[in-house]
Tab-separated table of C-alpha atoms in Angstrom:
chain	number	residue	atom	x	y	z
A	51	UNK	CA	-6.353	23.717	56.606
A	52	UNK	CA	-9.777	21.612	55.270
A	53	UNK	CA	-11.666	19.665	56.955
A	54	UNK	CA	-11.236	16.134	56.433
A	55	UNK	CA	-15.711	15.941	55.989
A	56	UNK	CA	-14.682	19.521	53.609
A	57	UNK	CA	-12.291	17.287	51.116
A	58	UNK	CA	-14.755	14.458	51.042
A	59	UNK	CA	-17.383	16.577	50.012
A	60	UNK	CA	-14.866	17.927	47.680
A	61	UNK	CA	-13.694	14.316	46.082
A	62	UNK	CA	-17.333	13.389	45.467
A	63	UNK	CA	-18.628	17.103	43.728
A	64	UNK	CA	-15.636	16.633	41.331
A	65	UNK	CA	-15.876	12.507	40.479
A	66	UNK	CA	-19.908	13.558	39.762
A	67	UNK	CA	-19.130	16.154	37.451
A	68	UNK	CA	-16.464	14.219	35.704
A	69	UNK	CA	-18.274	11.476	35.201
A	70	UNK	CA	-20.919	14.267	34.075
A	71	UNK	CA	-18.788	15.320	31.661
A	72	UNK	CA	-18.141	11.593	30.306
A	73	UNK	CA	-21.849	10.619	30.345
A	74	UNK	CA	-21.907	13.467	27.817
A	75	UNK	CA	-19.073	12.940	25.581
A	76	UNK	CA	-20.410	9.823	25.215
A	77	UNK	CA	-24.054	10.786	24.732
A	78	UNK	CA	-22.617	13.655	21.633
A	79	UNK	CA	-20.520	11.173	19.858
A	80	UNK	CA	-23.544	9.121	20.390
A	81	UNK	CA	-26.055	11.470	18.392
A	82	UNK	CA	-26.638	10.176	14.941
A	83	UNK	CA	-24.982	13.613	13.024
A	84	UNK	CA	-21.183	12.381	14.772
A	85	UNK	CA	-21.554	8.376	13.220
A	86	UNK	CA	-22.286	10.025	9.872
A	87	UNK	CA	-19.220	12.435	10.176
A	88	UNK	CA	-17.322	9.354	10.895
A	89	UNK	CA	-18.524	7.255	8.349
A	90	UNK	CA	-17.666	9.693	5.570
A	91	UNK	CA	-14.216	10.203	6.988
A	92	UNK	CA	-13.977	6.660	6.434
A	93	UNK	CA	-15.306	6.152	2.895
A	94	UNK	CA	-13.504	9.625	1.838
A	95	UNK	CA	-10.346	8.170	2.572
A	96	UNK	CA	-10.555	4.689	1.977
A	97	UNK	CA	-11.428	6.353	-1.350
A	98	UNK	CA	-9.029	7.788	-2.503
A	99	UNK	CA	-7.020	4.764	-1.596
A	100	UNK	CA	-9.046	2.729	-4.013
A	101	UNK	CA	-8.875	5.006	-6.888
A	102	UNK	CA	-5.096	5.422	-6.758
A	103	UNK	CA	-4.829	1.954	-7.654
A	104	UNK	CA	-0.881	2.518	-8.048
A	105	UNK	CA	1.890	3.093	-5.186
A	106	UNK	CA	6.091	2.950	-5.430
A	107	UNK	CA	7.384	1.663	-2.317
A	108	UNK	CA	11.054	2.734	-1.205
A	109	UNK	CA	13.645	0.676	0.702
A	110	UNK	CA	16.909	3.022	1.346
A	111	UNK	CA	18.930	2.395	4.092
A	112	UNK	CA	21.861	0.714	5.341
A	113	UNK	CA	21.536	-2.026	3.301
A	114	UNK	CA	22.293	-0.608	0.613
A	115	UNK	CA	25.886	0.415	0.709
A	116	UNK	CA	26.914	-3.112	0.366
A	117	UNK	CA	23.735	-4.313	-0.990
A	118	UNK	CA	22.740	-6.907	1.563
A	119	UNK	CA	19.164	-8.044	3.153
A	120	UNK	CA	17.579	-4.809	5.015
A	121	UNK	CA	17.897	-5.803	8.920
A	122	UNK	CA	17.467	-9.305	8.031
A	123	UNK	CA	21.499	-10.704	7.745
A	124	UNK	CA	22.346	-9.761	10.990
A	125	UNK	CA	19.395	-10.916	12.181
A	126	UNK	CA	19.335	-14.444	10.743
A	127	UNK	CA	23.898	-14.511	11.911
A	128	UNK	CA	24.763	-13.686	8.018
A	129	UNK	CA	27.071	-10.810	9.631
A	130	UNK	CA	27.563	-9.130	12.231
A	131	UNK	CA	25.212	-6.882	13.892
A	132	UNK	CA	29.370	-4.610	14.544
A	133	UNK	CA	29.798	-5.433	10.575
A	134	UNK	CA	26.189	-5.068	10.114
A	135	UNK	CA	26.548	-0.556	11.448
A	136	UNK	CA	30.067	-0.065	10.207
A	137	UNK	CA	27.779	0.714	6.250
A	138	UNK	CA	27.512	4.061	7.919
A	139	UNK	CA	30.061	5.185	6.546
A	140	UNK	CA	29.524	4.410	3.273
A	141	UNK	CA	25.606	5.745	3.151
A	142	UNK	CA	26.948	9.236	1.385
A	143	UNK	CA	23.468	10.487	0.020
A	144	UNK	CA	25.761	12.548	-2.254
A	145	UNK	CA	23.880	11.914	-5.574
A	146	UNK	CA	20.190	11.747	-3.641
A	147	UNK	CA	17.887	14.114	-6.136
A	148	UNK	CA	14.546	13.876	-3.746
A	149	UNK	CA	12.905	16.176	-6.548
A	150	UNK	CA	14.045	13.982	-9.194
A	151	UNK	CA	12.929	11.050	-6.814
A	152	UNK	CA	8.550	12.423	-6.759
A	153	UNK	CA	9.056	13.120	-10.302
A	154	UNK	CA	10.065	9.329	-11.444
A	155	UNK	CA	7.425	8.188	-9.355
A	156	UNK	CA	4.576	11.346	-10.667
A	157	UNK	CA	5.234	9.740	-14.265
A	158	UNK	CA	4.899	6.044	-13.802
A	159	UNK	CA	1.598	7.133	-13.024
A	160	UNK	CA	1.511	6.549	-9.393
A	161	UNK	CA	-0.304	8.124	-6.428
A	162	UNK	CA	1.187	7.570	-3.246
A	163	UNK	CA	4.774	6.674	-2.489
A	164	UNK	CA	5.272	4.685	0.694
A	165	UNK	CA	9.155	5.175	2.209
A	166	UNK	CA	11.196	3.479	4.933
A	167	UNK	CA	11.509	5.684	7.964
A	168	UNK	CA	13.440	3.276	9.926
A	169	UNK	CA	13.405	-0.304	9.202
A	170	UNK	CA	14.455	-3.402	11.545
A	171	UNK	CA	17.684	-2.344	12.355
A	172	UNK	CA	16.306	1.208	13.628
A	173	UNK	CA	18.341	3.234	11.350
A	174	UNK	CA	16.377	6.526	11.188
A	175	UNK	CA	16.250	8.583	7.690
A	176	UNK	CA	15.584	11.691	9.605
A	177	UNK	CA	16.986	13.687	12.761
A	178	UNK	CA	14.818	11.851	15.640
A	179	UNK	CA	15.101	13.472	18.704
A	180	UNK	CA	15.246	10.147	20.350
A	181	UNK	CA	18.069	8.382	20.160
A	182	UNK	CA	21.240	8.981	18.010
A	183	UNK	CA	21.331	6.812	14.688
A	184	UNK	CA	19.870	7.992	12.262
A	185	UNK	CA	20.894	9.581	9.223
A	186	UNK	CA	22.257	13.732	10.290
A	187	UNK	CA	24.111	12.631	13.515
A	188	UNK	CA	25.567	8.525	12.836
A	189	UNK	CA	25.940	8.194	8.985
A	190	UNK	CA	28.127	9.830	6.172
A	191	UNK	CA	25.012	11.989	5.209
A	192	UNK	CA	25.342	14.128	7.743
A	193	UNK	CA	21.547	15.250	7.284
A	194	UNK	CA	17.620	14.081	6.937
A	195	UNK	CA	17.252	12.572	4.162
A	196	UNK	CA	13.546	12.328	5.167
A	197	UNK	CA	12.067	15.627	4.980
A	198	UNK	CA	12.846	16.884	1.966
A	199	UNK	CA	11.059	13.672	0.129
A	200	UNK	CA	8.383	14.459	1.333
A	201	UNK	CA	8.439	17.738	0.093
A	202	UNK	CA	8.941	16.792	-2.350
A	203	UNK	CA	6.016	14.556	-2.779
A	204	UNK	CA	3.957	16.641	-1.765
A	205	UNK	CA	4.700	18.866	-4.623
A	206	UNK	CA	3.745	16.306	-6.637
A	207	UNK	CA	0.376	16.474	-5.589
A	208	UNK	CA	0.872	12.698	-4.581
A	209	UNK	CA	0.151	11.040	-1.537
A	210	UNK	CA	2.952	10.326	1.507
A	211	UNK	CA	2.944	6.943	2.916
A	212	UNK	CA	5.692	5.887	6.146
A	213	UNK	CA	7.060	2.977	6.520
A	214	UNK	CA	7.795	2.703	10.043
A	215	UNK	CA	9.523	-0.456	11.578
A	216	UNK	CA	7.755	-1.535	15.342
A	217	UNK	CA	10.116	-3.487	16.631
A	218	UNK	CA	14.549	-1.964	16.414
A	219	UNK	CA	16.952	-4.756	16.724
A	220	UNK	CA	19.423	-2.418	17.984
A	221	UNK	CA	18.031	-0.481	20.314
A	222	UNK	CA	19.004	-1.730	23.659
A	223	UNK	CA	15.938	-2.133	25.216
A	224	UNK	CA	14.191	-3.552	22.739
A	225	UNK	CA	12.915	-7.351	23.136
A	226	UNK	CA	15.004	-8.953	20.551
A	227	UNK	CA	18.330	-8.418	18.700
A	228	UNK	CA	18.905	-11.572	16.862
A	229	UNK	CA	16.895	-14.819	16.222
A	230	UNK	CA	19.002	-16.690	18.862
A	231	UNK	CA	19.944	-13.256	20.970
A	232	UNK	CA	16.324	-12.064	22.969
A	233	UNK	CA	17.130	-9.668	25.658
A	234	UNK	CA	14.145	-10.274	27.925
A	235	UNK	CA	10.733	-10.940	28.017
A	236	UNK	CA	7.863	-8.066	28.788
A	237	UNK	CA	6.624	-9.557	31.614
A	238	UNK	CA	9.852	-10.458	32.735
A	239	UNK	CA	11.495	-6.550	33.044
A	240	UNK	CA	8.397	-4.820	32.524
A	241	UNK	CA	9.503	-1.134	32.826
A	242	UNK	CA	12.042	-1.557	30.249
A	243	UNK	CA	9.490	-2.913	28.051
A	244	UNK	CA	7.989	0.419	28.787
A	245	UNK	CA	11.027	3.078	27.920
A	246	UNK	CA	10.768	1.060	24.604
A	247	UNK	CA	7.064	1.449	24.218
A	248	UNK	CA	7.950	5.812	24.885
A	249	UNK	CA	10.599	5.181	22.751
A	250	UNK	CA	8.973	3.864	19.311
A	251	UNK	CA	5.292	5.537	19.865
A	252	UNK	CA	7.920	8.859	20.597
A	253	UNK	CA	8.998	8.715	17.596
A	254	UNK	CA	5.770	7.834	15.580
A	255	UNK	CA	4.418	11.276	17.506
A	256	UNK	CA	6.959	12.654	16.398
A	257	UNK	CA	6.777	12.015	12.494
A	258	UNK	CA	3.343	12.012	12.340
A	259	UNK	CA	3.631	16.089	14.310
A	260	UNK	CA	6.296	16.215	11.639
A	261	UNK	CA	5.365	14.825	8.351
A	262	UNK	CA	1.088	14.558	8.608
A	263	UNK	CA	1.051	11.356	6.526
A	264	UNK	CA	-1.903	10.032	4.363
A	265	UNK	CA	-0.516	6.463	5.257
A	266	UNK	CA	1.207	4.688	7.507
A	267	UNK	CA	3.125	1.344	6.790
A	268	UNK	CA	3.397	-0.491	10.034
A	269	UNK	CA	5.983	-3.936	10.021
A	270	UNK	CA	6.790	-5.936	12.399
A	271	UNK	CA	3.956	-6.981	14.624
A	272	UNK	CA	4.817	-10.611	14.759
A	273	UNK	CA	6.922	-10.212	17.298
A	274	UNK	CA	3.934	-9.206	20.326
A	275	UNK	CA	1.186	-8.724	20.400
A	276	UNK	CA	-1.389	-6.090	19.954
A	277	UNK	CA	-1.944	-5.698	23.749
A	278	UNK	CA	1.784	-5.388	24.612
A	279	UNK	CA	2.596	-2.694	21.519
A	280	UNK	CA	-0.917	-0.755	22.812
A	281	UNK	CA	-1.620	-1.223	19.096
A	282	UNK	CA	-5.384	0.268	20.310
A	283	UNK	CA	-3.327	3.409	21.712
A	284	UNK	CA	-1.315	4.672	18.511
A	285	UNK	CA	-3.437	3.575	16.314
A	286	UNK	CA	-6.187	6.259	18.336
A	287	UNK	CA	-2.962	8.697	18.374
A	288	UNK	CA	-2.252	8.690	15.008
A	289	UNK	CA	-5.982	9.602	13.530
A	290	UNK	CA	-6.083	12.472	16.800
A	291	UNK	CA	-3.352	13.532	14.622
A	292	UNK	CA	-5.121	12.882	11.136
A	293	UNK	CA	-8.414	11.405	11.396
A	294	UNK	CA	-8.107	11.317	7.425
A	295	UNK	CA	-4.822	9.063	7.355
A	296	UNK	CA	-5.029	5.249	6.326
A	297	UNK	CA	-2.623	2.499	8.315
A	298	UNK	CA	-1.957	-0.819	7.142
A	299	UNK	CA	-2.617	-4.377	8.088
A	300	UNK	CA	0.613	-4.702	10.110
A	301	UNK	CA	-0.474	-3.561	13.371
A	302	UNK	CA	-2.167	-6.492	14.724
A	303	UNK	CA	-5.619	-6.196	13.450
A	304	UNK	CA	-5.941	-2.582	13.879
A	305	UNK	CA	-5.584	-1.163	10.097
A	306	UNK	CA	-7.162	-0.070	7.497
A	307	UNK	CA	-6.427	-2.499	4.539
A	308	UNK	CA	-4.690	-5.676	4.168
A	309	UNK	CA	-1.000	-6.244	2.317
A	310	UNK	CA	-0.664	-9.728	0.814
A	311	UNK	CA	3.740	-9.620	-0.412
A	312	UNK	CA	5.332	-10.130	-3.360
A	313	UNK	CA	2.702	-13.241	-4.060
A	314	UNK	CA	-0.049	-12.139	-6.044
A	315	UNK	CA	-3.598	-13.219	-4.558
A	316	UNK	CA	-4.809	-16.136	-6.665
A	317	UNK	CA	-8.826	-15.932	-6.190
A	318	UNK	CA	-9.462	-12.480	-5.266
A	319	UNK	CA	-9.141	-10.982	-2.203
A	320	UNK	CA	-12.350	-11.193	0.511
A	321	UNK	CA	-10.814	-7.624	2.347
A	322	UNK	CA	-12.287	-4.414	1.188
A	323	UNK	CA	-9.763	-2.993	0.435
A	324	UNK	CA	-6.019	-4.301	-0.324
A	325	UNK	CA	-2.494	-3.915	-1.451
A	326	UNK	CA	-0.205	-6.411	-3.098
A	327	UNK	CA	3.868	-5.121	-1.920
A	328	UNK	CA	6.000	-6.886	-5.138
A	329	UNK	CA	9.895	-6.326	-6.178
A	330	UNK	CA	10.930	-5.587	-8.806
A	331	UNK	CA	13.762	-8.084	-8.914
A	332	UNK	CA	13.883	-10.785	-5.973
A	333	UNK	CA	15.584	-7.554	-3.210
A	334	UNK	CA	13.387	-4.560	-1.884
A	335	UNK	CA	16.870	-3.031	-0.726
A	336	UNK	CA	19.316	-2.362	-3.042
A	337	UNK	CA	21.732	-5.363	-4.031
A	338	UNK	CA	24.587	-4.912	-6.808
A	339	UNK	CA	23.413	-8.823	-7.854
A	340	UNK	CA	20.363	-8.989	-7.517
A	341	UNK	CA	19.320	-8.455	-11.753
A	342	UNK	CA	16.889	-10.405	-12.204
A	343	UNK	CA	14.304	-8.138	-12.507
A	344	UNK	CA	10.443	-8.912	-14.407
A	345	UNK	CA	10.234	-7.294	-17.879
A	346	UNK	CA	7.730	-4.695	-18.657
A	347	UNK	CA	5.242	-6.823	-19.647
A	348	UNK	CA	5.079	-9.111	-16.277
A	349	UNK	CA	5.026	-5.939	-14.392
A	350	UNK	CA	2.024	-4.383	-16.475
A	351	UNK	CA	0.134	-8.391	-17.046
A	352	UNK	CA	1.188	-8.770	-12.534
A	353	UNK	CA	-0.864	-4.650	-11.399
A	354	UNK	CA	-3.773	-5.391	-14.337
A	355	UNK	CA	-4.428	-8.772	-12.575
A	356	UNK	CA	-4.440	-6.843	-9.320
A	357	UNK	CA	-6.616	-3.653	-10.327
A	358	UNK	CA	-9.252	-6.599	-11.579
A	359	UNK	CA	-9.319	-8.249	-8.537
A	360	UNK	CA	-9.917	-4.772	-6.376
A	361	UNK	CA	-6.642	-4.078	-5.351
A	362	UNK	CA	-3.419	-1.708	-5.120
A	363	UNK	CA	-0.127	-2.316	-6.523
A	364	UNK	CA	2.462	-1.124	-4.298
A	365	UNK	CA	5.615	-1.173	-5.930
A	366	UNK	CA	9.023	-0.899	-5.185
A	367	UNK	CA	11.797	0.587	-5.207
A	368	UNK	CA	15.329	0.118	-4.025
A	369	UNK	CA	17.679	3.117	-4.569
A	370	UNK	CA	21.869	2.675	-4.088
A	371	UNK	CA	23.701	3.957	-0.883
A	372	UNK	CA	24.740	7.430	-2.322
A	373	UNK	CA	20.610	7.508	-3.207
A	374	UNK	CA	20.740	7.390	-6.847
A	375	UNK	CA	18.465	5.057	-8.657
A	376	UNK	CA	19.658	1.727	-10.337
A	377	UNK	CA	19.259	2.436	-13.935
A	378	UNK	CA	16.823	-1.043	-14.296
A	379	UNK	CA	14.070	0.230	-11.994
A	380	UNK	CA	14.044	4.000	-13.795
A	381	UNK	CA	13.452	1.916	-16.928
A	382	UNK	CA	10.672	0.226	-15.790
A	383	UNK	CA	9.189	2.630	-14.053
A	384	UNK	CA	9.370	5.711	-17.199
A	385	UNK	CA	8.244	2.443	-19.296
A	386	UNK	CA	5.653	1.945	-16.998
A	387	UNK	CA	4.180	5.944	-17.229
A	388	UNK	CA	4.689	5.572	-21.033
A	389	UNK	CA	1.276	2.604	-20.508
A	390	UNK	CA	-0.668	4.166	-17.578
A	391	UNK	CA	-0.480	7.516	-19.389
A	392	UNK	CA	-2.020	5.870	-22.153
A	393	UNK	CA	-4.639	3.561	-19.986
A	394	UNK	CA	-5.264	6.007	-17.244
A	395	UNK	CA	-8.880	6.249	-17.586
A	396	UNK	CA	-9.019	2.141	-17.624
A	397	UNK	CA	-6.669	2.198	-14.674
A	398	UNK	CA	-7.526	5.017	-11.859
A	399	UNK	CA	-11.060	5.793	-10.484
A	400	UNK	CA	-12.176	2.113	-11.622
A	401	UNK	CA	-13.698	-0.539	-9.730
A	402	UNK	CA	-13.086	-4.708	-9.553
A	403	UNK	CA	-13.667	-6.262	-12.531
A	404	UNK	CA	-16.014	-9.313	-13.892
A	405	UNK	CA	-14.813	-13.046	-13.777
A	406	UNK	CA	-12.803	-14.811	-16.085
A	407	UNK	CA	-15.886	-16.714	-16.865
A	408	UNK	CA	-16.419	-13.556	-19.013
A	409	UNK	CA	-13.435	-12.773	-20.361
A	410	UNK	CA	-9.737	-14.053	-20.679
A	411	UNK	CA	-7.933	-11.930	-19.112
A	412	UNK	CA	-8.135	-8.744	-16.547
A	413	UNK	CA	-11.161	-6.260	-16.538
A	414	UNK	CA	-12.385	-3.273	-14.877
A	415	UNK	CA	-15.227	-1.309	-14.477
A	416	UNK	CA	-16.496	2.536	-14.351
A	417	UNK	CA	-18.015	3.380	-11.513
A	418	UNK	CA	-21.445	3.204	-12.689
A	419	UNK	CA	-20.761	0.341	-14.176
A	420	UNK	CA	-21.166	0.265	-17.821
A	421	UNK	CA	-18.226	0.237	-19.166
A	422	UNK	CA	-15.881	-2.611	-19.250
A	423	UNK	CA	-12.652	-2.610	-19.948
A	424	UNK	CA	-10.318	-4.823	-21.286
A	425	UNK	CA	-6.678	-5.499	-20.914
A	426	UNK	CA	-5.756	-7.853	-24.178
A	427	UNK	CA	-2.547	-9.783	-23.343
A	428	UNK	CA	-0.163	-10.318	-26.602
A	429	UNK	CA	-2.271	-10.403	-30.206
A	430	UNK	CA	-5.597	-12.507	-29.873
A	431	UNK	CA	-5.316	-13.258	-34.175
A	432	UNK	CA	-7.510	-10.781	-34.964
A	433	UNK	CA	-10.527	-11.189	-32.470
A	434	UNK	CA	-11.453	-11.906	-28.702
A	435	UNK	CA	-14.629	-12.971	-26.612
A	436	UNK	CA	-17.022	-11.997	-24.307
A	437	UNK	CA	-19.264	-14.464	-23.073
A	438	UNK	CA	-22.561	-13.959	-20.734
A	439	UNK	CA	-22.997	-10.785	-21.089
A	440	UNK	CA	-26.837	-9.975	-20.906
A	441	UNK	CA	-26.377	-6.096	-21.492
A	442	UNK	CA	-26.181	-4.711	-25.928
A	443	UNK	CA	-22.617	-3.054	-26.983
A	444	UNK	CA	-23.405	0.584	-27.939
A	445	UNK	CA	-19.769	1.098	-28.725
A	446	UNK	CA	-16.770	-0.254	-28.458
A	447	UNK	CA	-13.197	1.399	-28.753
A	448	UNK	CA	-9.142	1.532	-27.911
A	449	UNK	CA	-8.348	3.068	-25.200
A	450	UNK	CA	-5.491	5.432	-25.540
A	451	UNK	CA	-6.668	6.089	-29.095
A	452	UNK	CA	-9.999	5.957	-29.612
A	453	UNK	CA	-10.319	3.747	-32.624
A	454	UNK	CA	-13.587	2.303	-32.971
A	455	UNK	CA	-14.011	-1.339	-33.160
A	456	UNK	CA	-16.903	-3.991	-34.068
A	457	UNK	CA	-18.294	-6.375	-33.307
A	458	UNK	CA	-20.946	-9.633	-33.758
A	459	UNK	CA	-22.761	-12.026	-31.820
A	460	UNK	CA	-23.130	-15.670	-31.956
A	461	UNK	CA	-25.505	-18.103	-30.341
A	462	UNK	CA	-27.847	-16.006	-29.205
A	463	UNK	CA	-31.592	-17.800	-30.264
A	464	UNK	CA	-34.463	-15.431	-29.861
A	465	UNK	CA	-36.473	-18.222	-27.400
A	466	UNK	CA	-34.038	-18.192	-24.928
A	467	UNK	CA	-32.774	-15.716	-22.349
A	468	UNK	CA	-28.531	-17.126	-22.792
A	469	UNK	CA	-26.658	-14.010	-24.533
A	470	UNK	CA	-24.884	-15.569	-26.894
A	471	UNK	CA	-21.127	-14.915	-27.469
A	472	UNK	CA	-20.139	-12.021	-28.574
A	473	UNK	CA	-16.638	-11.163	-30.405
A	474	UNK	CA	-14.956	-8.693	-30.608
A	475	UNK	CA	-12.420	-7.719	-33.793
A	476	UNK	CA	-9.233	-6.491	-33.250
A	477	UNK	CA	-6.502	-5.767	-35.929
A	478	UNK	CA	-3.140	-5.607	-35.367
A	479	UNK	CA	-2.426	-2.195	-36.195
A	480	UNK	CA	-4.401	-0.989	-32.840
A	481	UNK	CA	-2.644	-2.838	-31.092
A	482	UNK	CA	-0.253	-1.621	-27.710
A	483	UNK	CA	3.267	-2.824	-26.949
A	484	UNK	CA	3.140	-3.734	-24.013
A	485	UNK	CA	-0.985	-4.550	-23.604
A	486	UNK	CA	-4.245	-2.876	-25.280
A	487	UNK	CA	-7.435	-2.136	-23.841
A	488	UNK	CA	-10.349	-1.649	-25.643
A	489	UNK	CA	-13.181	-0.127	-23.756
A	490	UNK	CA	-16.867	-1.510	-24.236
A	491	UNK	CA	-19.856	0.880	-23.520
A	492	UNK	CA	-22.791	-0.725	-22.204
A	493	UNK	CA	-26.562	0.107	-22.462
A	494	UNK	CA	-26.660	0.644	-18.544
A	495	UNK	CA	-25.086	-1.230	-16.084
A	496	UNK	CA	-23.445	-4.476	-16.644
A	497	UNK	CA	-25.922	-7.699	-16.317
A	498	UNK	CA	-24.106	-10.725	-15.992
A	499	UNK	CA	-25.479	-14.491	-17.354
A	500	UNK	CA	-24.450	-17.001	-14.427
A	501	UNK	CA	-27.009	-20.101	-14.974
A	502	UNK	CA	-26.376	-23.077	-16.591
A	503	UNK	CA	-27.336	-23.359	-20.065
A	504	UNK	CA	-31.058	-24.041	-21.501
A	505	UNK	CA	-32.618	-26.878	-22.916
A	506	UNK	CA	-34.772	-26.153	-26.621
A	507	UNK	CA	-38.074	-28.002	-25.722
A	508	UNK	CA	-40.060	-25.860	-28.604
A	509	UNK	CA	-38.272	-24.877	-31.776
């Protein structure tokens, strides 16, 4: 038997050793080299995201069977929860072809894809060990439908994004069930809340270990605070598994980029990294009665407005319950792919363009900012106008076919540093069927005139 004095001595020694270890760890992580490595990793992982420009969002779940609002239909009382769950019998995935999905996404020009592994209804697309409410154990599909798609994306060289709903309205130990029905509050039943935390964080660990996603797309964080979700802990847990993963903004302030939804920002967002998620029609998941699709020209117009402001577009598709992709969505992705392939030099790896004060349309710039790309909507009737560009123009060509174009400068006066107005001739025969793109090679990094006009003081 150890004496009380000896026990106390051992305890003090262990506490000192532990404290020494913590201090050593803090010292090592504070070294300049360690900080530089962390900074480099952050820059590197956000660089692929910024360069990617286009991603494809996929909302696929039970709601596709009857073509109703995903999860919200029972939450808002449009249908009972029991009737909602009956859709498991129609979720067959009998025509599901993950290889064809990935091929279509690749052909659209997208560099990454994000799929709903689990929406707010709690139905999981993979064979989760946490509960039985998933595609393999609780649907007519009787199989994991997430894994083959992730594998297909990887084979195509595409980045993998996993959407995960923080709320789970079907889980008995989650707080919310419907808009008018709340099971409990975390403060009133912390033990029950802890059961849910273990459940959802267990699923995240499972997804992280199995798929090692390049990007996490969280949703539903508004129902609880950062402390209640244990958001800092979750972020660190995911980064420990994959330090190069990216997390969206919907983890109560612990994400890497902003996610405006549906509405294109009117002014350029202040966030360094951002992504607009948008539907092709008016629905995220498949709805057989929603035929209000945007035209290809409209989608390209939105896309170019987004990249002109330095953002990404996450364009949504909603497969049917049998796994097939609606014809309209497939045609739009194919059309988008034709256009992005032709104009890839002006899209991928570029940076935000110039203000519309200088050109009435979207623009991007090469990374060294010596090439200005102009996205010309419609038929400009023979010419377009550039204002306030101080640089000399060395060359102008049509992106995708290389045709060289001419230009002239009007209003440049010898005694003023005002650069004049540059008119670029654009003949009809170079116009693209959707949107024409021009490349303007400057004599150096773009230099913009941002002053008021001069007054003649001597002539």
